[in-house]
mmCIF file of C-alpha atoms in Angstrom:
data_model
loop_
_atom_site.group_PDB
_atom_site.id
_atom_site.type_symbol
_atom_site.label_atom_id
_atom_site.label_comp_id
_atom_site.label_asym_id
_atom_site.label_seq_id
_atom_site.Cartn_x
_atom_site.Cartn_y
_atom_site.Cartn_z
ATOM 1 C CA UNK M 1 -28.526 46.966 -25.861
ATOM 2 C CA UNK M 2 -30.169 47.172 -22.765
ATOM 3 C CA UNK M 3 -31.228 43.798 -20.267
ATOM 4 C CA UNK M 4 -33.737 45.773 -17.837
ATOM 5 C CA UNK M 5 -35.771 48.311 -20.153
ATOM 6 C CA UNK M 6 -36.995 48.586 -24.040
ATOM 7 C CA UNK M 7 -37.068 51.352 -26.529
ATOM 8 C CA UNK M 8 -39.258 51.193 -29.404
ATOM 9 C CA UNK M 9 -39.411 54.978 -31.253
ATOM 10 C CA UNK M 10 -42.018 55.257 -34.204
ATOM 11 C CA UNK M 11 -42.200 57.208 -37.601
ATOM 12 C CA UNK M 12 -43.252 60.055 -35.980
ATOM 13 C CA UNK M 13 -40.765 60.289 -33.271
ATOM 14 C CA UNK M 14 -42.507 59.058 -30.119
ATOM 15 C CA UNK M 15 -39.916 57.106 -27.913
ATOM 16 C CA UNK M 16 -41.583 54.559 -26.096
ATOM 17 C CA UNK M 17 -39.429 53.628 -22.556
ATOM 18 C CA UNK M 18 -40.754 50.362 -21.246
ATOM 19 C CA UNK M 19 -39.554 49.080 -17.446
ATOM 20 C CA UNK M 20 -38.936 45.659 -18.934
ATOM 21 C CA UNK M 21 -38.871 43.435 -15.955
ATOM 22 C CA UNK M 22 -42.564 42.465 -15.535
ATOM 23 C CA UNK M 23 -41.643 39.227 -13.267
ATOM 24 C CA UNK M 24 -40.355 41.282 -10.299
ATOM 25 C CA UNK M 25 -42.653 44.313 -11.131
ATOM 26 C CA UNK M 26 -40.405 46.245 -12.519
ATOM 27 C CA UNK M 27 -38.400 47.264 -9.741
ATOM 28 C CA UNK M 28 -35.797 49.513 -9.585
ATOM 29 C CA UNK M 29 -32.759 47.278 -9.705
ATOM 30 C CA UNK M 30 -29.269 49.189 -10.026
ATOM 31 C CA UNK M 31 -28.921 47.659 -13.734
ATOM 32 C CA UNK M 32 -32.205 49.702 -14.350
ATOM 33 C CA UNK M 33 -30.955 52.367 -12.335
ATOM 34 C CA UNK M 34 -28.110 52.850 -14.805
ATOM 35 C CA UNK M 35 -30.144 52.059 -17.858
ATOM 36 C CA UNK M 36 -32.623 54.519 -17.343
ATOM 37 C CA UNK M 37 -29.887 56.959 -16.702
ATOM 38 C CA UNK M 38 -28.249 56.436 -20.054
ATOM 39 C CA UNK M 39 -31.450 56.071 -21.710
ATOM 40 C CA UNK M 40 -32.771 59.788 -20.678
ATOM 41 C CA UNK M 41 -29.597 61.029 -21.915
ATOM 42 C CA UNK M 42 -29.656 59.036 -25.231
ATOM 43 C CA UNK M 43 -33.292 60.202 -25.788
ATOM 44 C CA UNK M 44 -32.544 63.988 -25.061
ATOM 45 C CA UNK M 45 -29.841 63.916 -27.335
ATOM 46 C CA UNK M 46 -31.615 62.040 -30.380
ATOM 47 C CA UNK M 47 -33.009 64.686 -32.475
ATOM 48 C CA UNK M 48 -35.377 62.151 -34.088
ATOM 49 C CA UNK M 49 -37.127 62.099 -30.551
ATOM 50 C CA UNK M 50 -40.099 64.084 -30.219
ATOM 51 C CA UNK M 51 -42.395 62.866 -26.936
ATOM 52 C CA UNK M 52 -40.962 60.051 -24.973
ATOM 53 C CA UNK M 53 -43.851 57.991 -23.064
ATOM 54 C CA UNK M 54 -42.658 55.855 -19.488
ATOM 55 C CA UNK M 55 -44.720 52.827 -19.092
ATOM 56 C CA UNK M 56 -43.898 49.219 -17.650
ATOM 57 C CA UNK M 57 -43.997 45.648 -19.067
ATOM 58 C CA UNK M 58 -46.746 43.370 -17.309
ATOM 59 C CA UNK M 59 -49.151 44.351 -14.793
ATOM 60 C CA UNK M 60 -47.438 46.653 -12.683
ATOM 61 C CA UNK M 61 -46.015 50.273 -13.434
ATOM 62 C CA UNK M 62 -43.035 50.101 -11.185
ATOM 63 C CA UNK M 63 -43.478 48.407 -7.516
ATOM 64 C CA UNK M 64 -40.391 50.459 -6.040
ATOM 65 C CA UNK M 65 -36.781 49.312 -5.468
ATOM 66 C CA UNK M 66 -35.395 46.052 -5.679
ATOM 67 C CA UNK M 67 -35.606 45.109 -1.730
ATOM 68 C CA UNK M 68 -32.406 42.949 -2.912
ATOM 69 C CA UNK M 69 -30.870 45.776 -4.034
ATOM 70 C CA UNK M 70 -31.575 47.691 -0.596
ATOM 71 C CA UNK M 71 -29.929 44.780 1.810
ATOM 72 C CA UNK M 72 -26.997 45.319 -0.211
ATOM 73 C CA UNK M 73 -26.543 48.727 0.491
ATOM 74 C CA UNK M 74 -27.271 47.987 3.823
ATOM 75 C CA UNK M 75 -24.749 45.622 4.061
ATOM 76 C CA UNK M 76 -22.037 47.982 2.251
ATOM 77 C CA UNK M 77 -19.268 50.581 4.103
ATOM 78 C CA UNK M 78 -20.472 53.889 3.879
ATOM 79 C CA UNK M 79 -18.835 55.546 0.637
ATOM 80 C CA UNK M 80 -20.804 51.983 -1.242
ATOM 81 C CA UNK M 81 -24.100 53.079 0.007
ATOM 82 C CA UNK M 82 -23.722 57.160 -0.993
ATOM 83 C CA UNK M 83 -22.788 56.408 -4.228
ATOM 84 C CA UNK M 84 -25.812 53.869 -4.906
ATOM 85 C CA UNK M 85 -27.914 56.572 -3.744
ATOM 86 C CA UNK M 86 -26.577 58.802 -5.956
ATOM 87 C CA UNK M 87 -27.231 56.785 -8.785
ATOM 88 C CA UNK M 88 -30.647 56.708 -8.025
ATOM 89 C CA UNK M 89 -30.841 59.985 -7.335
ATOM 90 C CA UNK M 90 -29.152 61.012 -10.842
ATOM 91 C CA UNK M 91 -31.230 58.666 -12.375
ATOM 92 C CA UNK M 92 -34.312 60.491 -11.231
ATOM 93 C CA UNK M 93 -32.819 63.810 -12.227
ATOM 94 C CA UNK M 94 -31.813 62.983 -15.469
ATOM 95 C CA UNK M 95 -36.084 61.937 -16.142
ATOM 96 C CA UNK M 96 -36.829 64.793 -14.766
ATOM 97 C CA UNK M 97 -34.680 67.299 -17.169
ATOM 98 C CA UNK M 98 -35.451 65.348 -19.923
ATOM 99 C CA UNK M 99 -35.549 68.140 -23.022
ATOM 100 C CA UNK M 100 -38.691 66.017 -24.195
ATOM 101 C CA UNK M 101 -41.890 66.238 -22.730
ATOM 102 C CA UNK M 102 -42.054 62.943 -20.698
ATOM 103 C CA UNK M 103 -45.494 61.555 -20.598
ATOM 104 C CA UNK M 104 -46.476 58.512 -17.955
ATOM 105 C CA UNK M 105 -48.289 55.696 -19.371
ATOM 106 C CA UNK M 106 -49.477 54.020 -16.017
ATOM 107 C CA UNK M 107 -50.753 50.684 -16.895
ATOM 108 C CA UNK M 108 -50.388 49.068 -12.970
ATOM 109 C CA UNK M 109 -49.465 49.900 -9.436
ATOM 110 C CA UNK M 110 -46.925 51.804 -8.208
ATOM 111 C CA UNK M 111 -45.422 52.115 -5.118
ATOM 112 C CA UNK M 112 -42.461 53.855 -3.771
ATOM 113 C CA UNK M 113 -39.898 54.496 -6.659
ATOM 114 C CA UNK M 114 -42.419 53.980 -8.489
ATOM 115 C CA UNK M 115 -44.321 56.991 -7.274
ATOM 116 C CA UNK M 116 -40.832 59.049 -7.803
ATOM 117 C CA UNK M 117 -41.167 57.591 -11.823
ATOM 118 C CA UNK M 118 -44.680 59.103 -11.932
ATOM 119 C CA UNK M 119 -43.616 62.510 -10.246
ATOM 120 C CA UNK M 120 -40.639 63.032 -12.625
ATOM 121 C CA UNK M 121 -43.445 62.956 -15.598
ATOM 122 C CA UNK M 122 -44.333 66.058 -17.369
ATOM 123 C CA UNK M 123 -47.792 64.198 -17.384
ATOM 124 C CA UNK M 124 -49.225 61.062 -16.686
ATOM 125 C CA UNK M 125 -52.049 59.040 -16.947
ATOM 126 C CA UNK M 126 -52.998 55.773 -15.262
ATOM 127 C CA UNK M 127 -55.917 52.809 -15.415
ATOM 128 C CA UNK M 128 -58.445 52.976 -12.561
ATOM 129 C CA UNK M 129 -58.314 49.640 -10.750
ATOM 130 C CA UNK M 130 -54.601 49.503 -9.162
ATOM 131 C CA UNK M 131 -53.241 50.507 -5.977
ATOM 132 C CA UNK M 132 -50.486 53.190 -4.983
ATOM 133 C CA UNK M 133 -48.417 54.211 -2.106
ATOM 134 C CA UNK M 134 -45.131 55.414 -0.608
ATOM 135 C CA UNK M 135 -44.490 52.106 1.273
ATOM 136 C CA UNK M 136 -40.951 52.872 2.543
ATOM 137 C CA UNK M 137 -42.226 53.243 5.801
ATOM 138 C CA UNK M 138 -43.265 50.088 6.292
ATOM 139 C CA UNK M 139 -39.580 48.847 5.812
ATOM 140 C CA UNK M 140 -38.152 51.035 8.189
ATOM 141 C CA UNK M 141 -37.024 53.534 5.224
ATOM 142 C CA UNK M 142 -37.971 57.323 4.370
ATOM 143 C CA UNK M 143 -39.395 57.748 0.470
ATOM 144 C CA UNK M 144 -35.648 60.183 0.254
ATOM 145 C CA UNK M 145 -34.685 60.521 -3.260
ATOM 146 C CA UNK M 146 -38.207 60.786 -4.482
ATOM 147 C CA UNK M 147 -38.927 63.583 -1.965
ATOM 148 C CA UNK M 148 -38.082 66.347 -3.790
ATOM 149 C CA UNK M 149 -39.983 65.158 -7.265
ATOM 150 C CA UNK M 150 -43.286 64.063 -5.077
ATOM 151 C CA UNK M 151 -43.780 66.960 -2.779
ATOM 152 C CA UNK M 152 -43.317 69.062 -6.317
ATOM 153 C CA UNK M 153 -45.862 66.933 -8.123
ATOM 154 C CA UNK M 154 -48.318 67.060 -5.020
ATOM 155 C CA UNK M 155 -47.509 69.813 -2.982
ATOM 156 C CA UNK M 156 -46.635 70.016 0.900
ATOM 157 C CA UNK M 157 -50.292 69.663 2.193
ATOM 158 C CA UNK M 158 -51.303 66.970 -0.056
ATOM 159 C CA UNK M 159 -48.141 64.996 0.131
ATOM 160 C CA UNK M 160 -48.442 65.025 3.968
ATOM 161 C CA UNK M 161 -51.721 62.357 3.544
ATOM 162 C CA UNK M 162 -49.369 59.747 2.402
ATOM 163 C CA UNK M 163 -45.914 60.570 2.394
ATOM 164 C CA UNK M 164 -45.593 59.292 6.008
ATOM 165 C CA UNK M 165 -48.244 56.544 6.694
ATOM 166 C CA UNK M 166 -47.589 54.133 3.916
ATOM 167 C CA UNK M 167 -51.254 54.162 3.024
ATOM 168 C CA UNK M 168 -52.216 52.752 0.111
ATOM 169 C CA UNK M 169 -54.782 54.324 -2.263
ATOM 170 C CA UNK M 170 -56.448 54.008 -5.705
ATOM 171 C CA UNK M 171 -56.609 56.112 -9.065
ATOM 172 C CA UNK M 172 -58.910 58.076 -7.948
ATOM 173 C CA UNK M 173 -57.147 59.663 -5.059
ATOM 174 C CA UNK M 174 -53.838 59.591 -7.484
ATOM 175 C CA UNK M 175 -55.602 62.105 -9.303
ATOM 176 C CA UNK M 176 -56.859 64.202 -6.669
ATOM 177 C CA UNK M 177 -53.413 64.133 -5.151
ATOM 178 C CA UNK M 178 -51.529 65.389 -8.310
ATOM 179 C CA UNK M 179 -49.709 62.510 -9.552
ATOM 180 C CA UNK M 180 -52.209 61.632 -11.868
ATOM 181 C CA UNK M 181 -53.599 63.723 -14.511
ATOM 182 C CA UNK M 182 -56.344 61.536 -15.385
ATOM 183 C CA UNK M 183 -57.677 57.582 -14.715
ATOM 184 C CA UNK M 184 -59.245 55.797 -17.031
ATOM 185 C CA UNK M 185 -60.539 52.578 -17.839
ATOM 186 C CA UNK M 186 -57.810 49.652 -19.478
ATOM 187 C CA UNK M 187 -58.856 49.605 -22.259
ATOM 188 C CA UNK M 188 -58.663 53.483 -23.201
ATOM 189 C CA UNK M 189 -55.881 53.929 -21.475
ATOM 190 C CA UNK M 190 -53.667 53.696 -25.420
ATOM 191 C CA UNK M 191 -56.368 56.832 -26.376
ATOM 192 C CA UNK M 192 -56.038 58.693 -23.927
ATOM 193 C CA UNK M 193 -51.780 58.507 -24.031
ATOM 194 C CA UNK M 194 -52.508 59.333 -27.672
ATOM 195 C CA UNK M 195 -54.544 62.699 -26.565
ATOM 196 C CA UNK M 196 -51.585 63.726 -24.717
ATOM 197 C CA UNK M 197 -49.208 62.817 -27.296
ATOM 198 C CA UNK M 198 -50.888 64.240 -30.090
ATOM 199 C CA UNK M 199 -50.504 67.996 -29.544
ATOM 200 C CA UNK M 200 -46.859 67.789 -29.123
ATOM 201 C CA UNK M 201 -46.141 66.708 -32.819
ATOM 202 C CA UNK M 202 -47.726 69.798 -34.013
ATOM 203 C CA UNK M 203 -45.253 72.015 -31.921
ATOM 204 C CA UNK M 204 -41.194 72.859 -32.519
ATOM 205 C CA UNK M 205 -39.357 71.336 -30.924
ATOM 206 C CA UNK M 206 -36.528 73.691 -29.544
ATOM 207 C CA UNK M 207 -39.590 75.646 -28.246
ATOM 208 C CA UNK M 208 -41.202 72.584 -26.495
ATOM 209 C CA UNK M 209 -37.812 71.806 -24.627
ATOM 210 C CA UNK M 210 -37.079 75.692 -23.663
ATOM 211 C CA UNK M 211 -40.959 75.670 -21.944
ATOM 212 C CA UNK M 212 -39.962 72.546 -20.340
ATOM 213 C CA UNK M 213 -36.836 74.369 -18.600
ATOM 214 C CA UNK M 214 -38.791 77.424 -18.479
ATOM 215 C CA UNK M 215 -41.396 75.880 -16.102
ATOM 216 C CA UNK M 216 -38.051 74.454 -14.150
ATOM 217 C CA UNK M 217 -36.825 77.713 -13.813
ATOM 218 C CA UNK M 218 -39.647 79.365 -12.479
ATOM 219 C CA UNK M 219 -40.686 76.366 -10.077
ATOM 220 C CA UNK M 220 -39.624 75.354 -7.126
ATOM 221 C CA UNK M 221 -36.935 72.391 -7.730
ATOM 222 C CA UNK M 222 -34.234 69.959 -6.518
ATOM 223 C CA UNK M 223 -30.918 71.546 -6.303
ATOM 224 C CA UNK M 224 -27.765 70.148 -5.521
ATOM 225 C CA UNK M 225 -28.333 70.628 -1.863
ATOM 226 C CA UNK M 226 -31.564 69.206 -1.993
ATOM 227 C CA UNK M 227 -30.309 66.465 -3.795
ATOM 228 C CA UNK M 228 -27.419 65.697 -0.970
ATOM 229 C CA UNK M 229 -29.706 66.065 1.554
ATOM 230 C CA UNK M 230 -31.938 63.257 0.257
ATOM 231 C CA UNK M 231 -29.274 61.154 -0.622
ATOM 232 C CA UNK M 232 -27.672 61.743 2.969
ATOM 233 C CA UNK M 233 -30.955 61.038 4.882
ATOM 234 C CA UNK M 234 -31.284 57.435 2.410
ATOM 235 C CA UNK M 235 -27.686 56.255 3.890
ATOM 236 C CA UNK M 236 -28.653 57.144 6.959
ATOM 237 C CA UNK M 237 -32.079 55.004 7.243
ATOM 238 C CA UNK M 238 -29.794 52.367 5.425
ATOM 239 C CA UNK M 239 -27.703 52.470 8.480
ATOM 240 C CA UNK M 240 -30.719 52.253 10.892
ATOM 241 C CA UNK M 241 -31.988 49.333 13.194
ATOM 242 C CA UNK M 242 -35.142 50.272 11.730
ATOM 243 C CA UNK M 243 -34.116 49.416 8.399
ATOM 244 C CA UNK M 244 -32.603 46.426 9.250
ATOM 245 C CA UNK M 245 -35.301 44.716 10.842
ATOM 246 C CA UNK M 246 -38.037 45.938 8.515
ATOM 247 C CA UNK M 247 -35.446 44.697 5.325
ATOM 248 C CA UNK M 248 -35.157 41.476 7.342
ATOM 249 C CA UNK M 249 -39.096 41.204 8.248
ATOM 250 C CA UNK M 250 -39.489 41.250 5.029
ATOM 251 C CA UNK M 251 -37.174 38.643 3.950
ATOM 252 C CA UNK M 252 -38.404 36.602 6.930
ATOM 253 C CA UNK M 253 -42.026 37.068 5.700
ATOM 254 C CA UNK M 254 -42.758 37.925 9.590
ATOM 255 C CA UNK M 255 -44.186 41.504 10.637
ATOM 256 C CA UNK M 256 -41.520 43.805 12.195
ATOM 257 C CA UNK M 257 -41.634 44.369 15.676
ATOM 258 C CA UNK M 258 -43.777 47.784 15.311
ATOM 259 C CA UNK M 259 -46.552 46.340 13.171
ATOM 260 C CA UNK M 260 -49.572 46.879 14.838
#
């Protein structure tokens, strides 16, 4: 049914969603992309669903987009690369208004995307040990999409420590910085995704996914305009010199010309 993520839902209704490519790191590749999208909206529909828990395959979480991915878009005319980001954009949406309370099981880095996966989580909880970062930077790219989802999770002042510099950091900081609610060691990290599960199965579940819009409403989040503007300002950085020689540094496995 699907080539780039698993599904596995147990007796008692917990969906897990597995990023199922754990030789690239589970990157988001626009197969994913679309998978995930179709996923969330199979998963809020199923009545049989009651907690849905986002994890990867492997070692890694999610290590950001497919950087093959990107030098196609950079390579496409204009109308290709706005509706690629739109797909990733709508992708991210669609997590984040999941009607099921959407609970990150971090088991690896993350980095980029990656941080947007973690951000769109009603809750999540990772393994002390890995790094993390918003890396687009480095590439000559602006974390876009995400934005909106990661300066929600963190808030302005906090996202400003890393948002811009590409720095990486560990669990620790994750926490202190929002995106994580907890870090724990490996091997608790299954007990302590139970702990969060748990509670849920004792609730209704019309009332869990009214909260869940509730807290929506009353927040601060991406609207349509926000969500043009990010995907507006990701074609444009596609478009840049920047982006072009840090996509082709990269590939070149030299430093661009701004590496220090």
């Amino acid at each position: 049914m699907f080539e780039t993520i698993m599904i596995e839902t147990d007796g008692r209704g917990v969906a897990r969603l597995t990023l199922n490519r754990p030789d690239r790191h589970n990157v988001l590749s626009a197969a994913m992309i679309a998978e995930l999208t179709r996923a969330a909206a199979d998963l809020g529909a199923d009545p049989a669903v009651r907690v849905v828990v986002l994890t990867g395959a492997g070692e890694s979480f999610c290590a950001g987009g497919d950087l093959g991915w990107m030098k196609d878009q950079m390579a496409a005319d204009a109308p290709t690369r706005g509706a690629e980001a739109r797909k990733l954009a709508m992708m991210l949406k669609a997590l984040n208004e999941l009607p099921k309370p959407l609970i990150g099981r971090v088991n690896g880095q993350a980095f980029g995307g990656g941080i947007g996966m973690m951000s769109v989580c009603d809750v999540a909880v990772g393994v002390t040990g890995p790094r993390f970062g918003l890396t687009e930077t480095r590439l000559g790219l602006i974390p876009a999409t995400i934005g909106p989802y990661v300066v929600a999770r963190m808030g302005e002042a906090r996202a400003r420590r890393v948002f811009m510099s590409a720095r990486l950091f560990g669990a620790e900081e994750a926490v202190d910085l929002g995106l994580l609610a907890r870090a724990v060691a490996p091997d608790a990290l299954d007990d302590a995704i139970e702990a969060e599960v748990r509670p849920y199965l004792s609730c209704a579940p019309g009332a869990v996914a009214e909260a869940k819009a509730l807290v929506r409403a009353l927040a601060p989040t991406p609207d349509e305009a926000a969500i043009d503007t990010t995907i507006a300002a990701l074609v444009a950085r596609w478009e840049s010199a920047e982006a072009v020689e840090g996509i082709g540094a990269f590939f070149d496995k030299r430093k661009p010309f701004w590496s220090a």
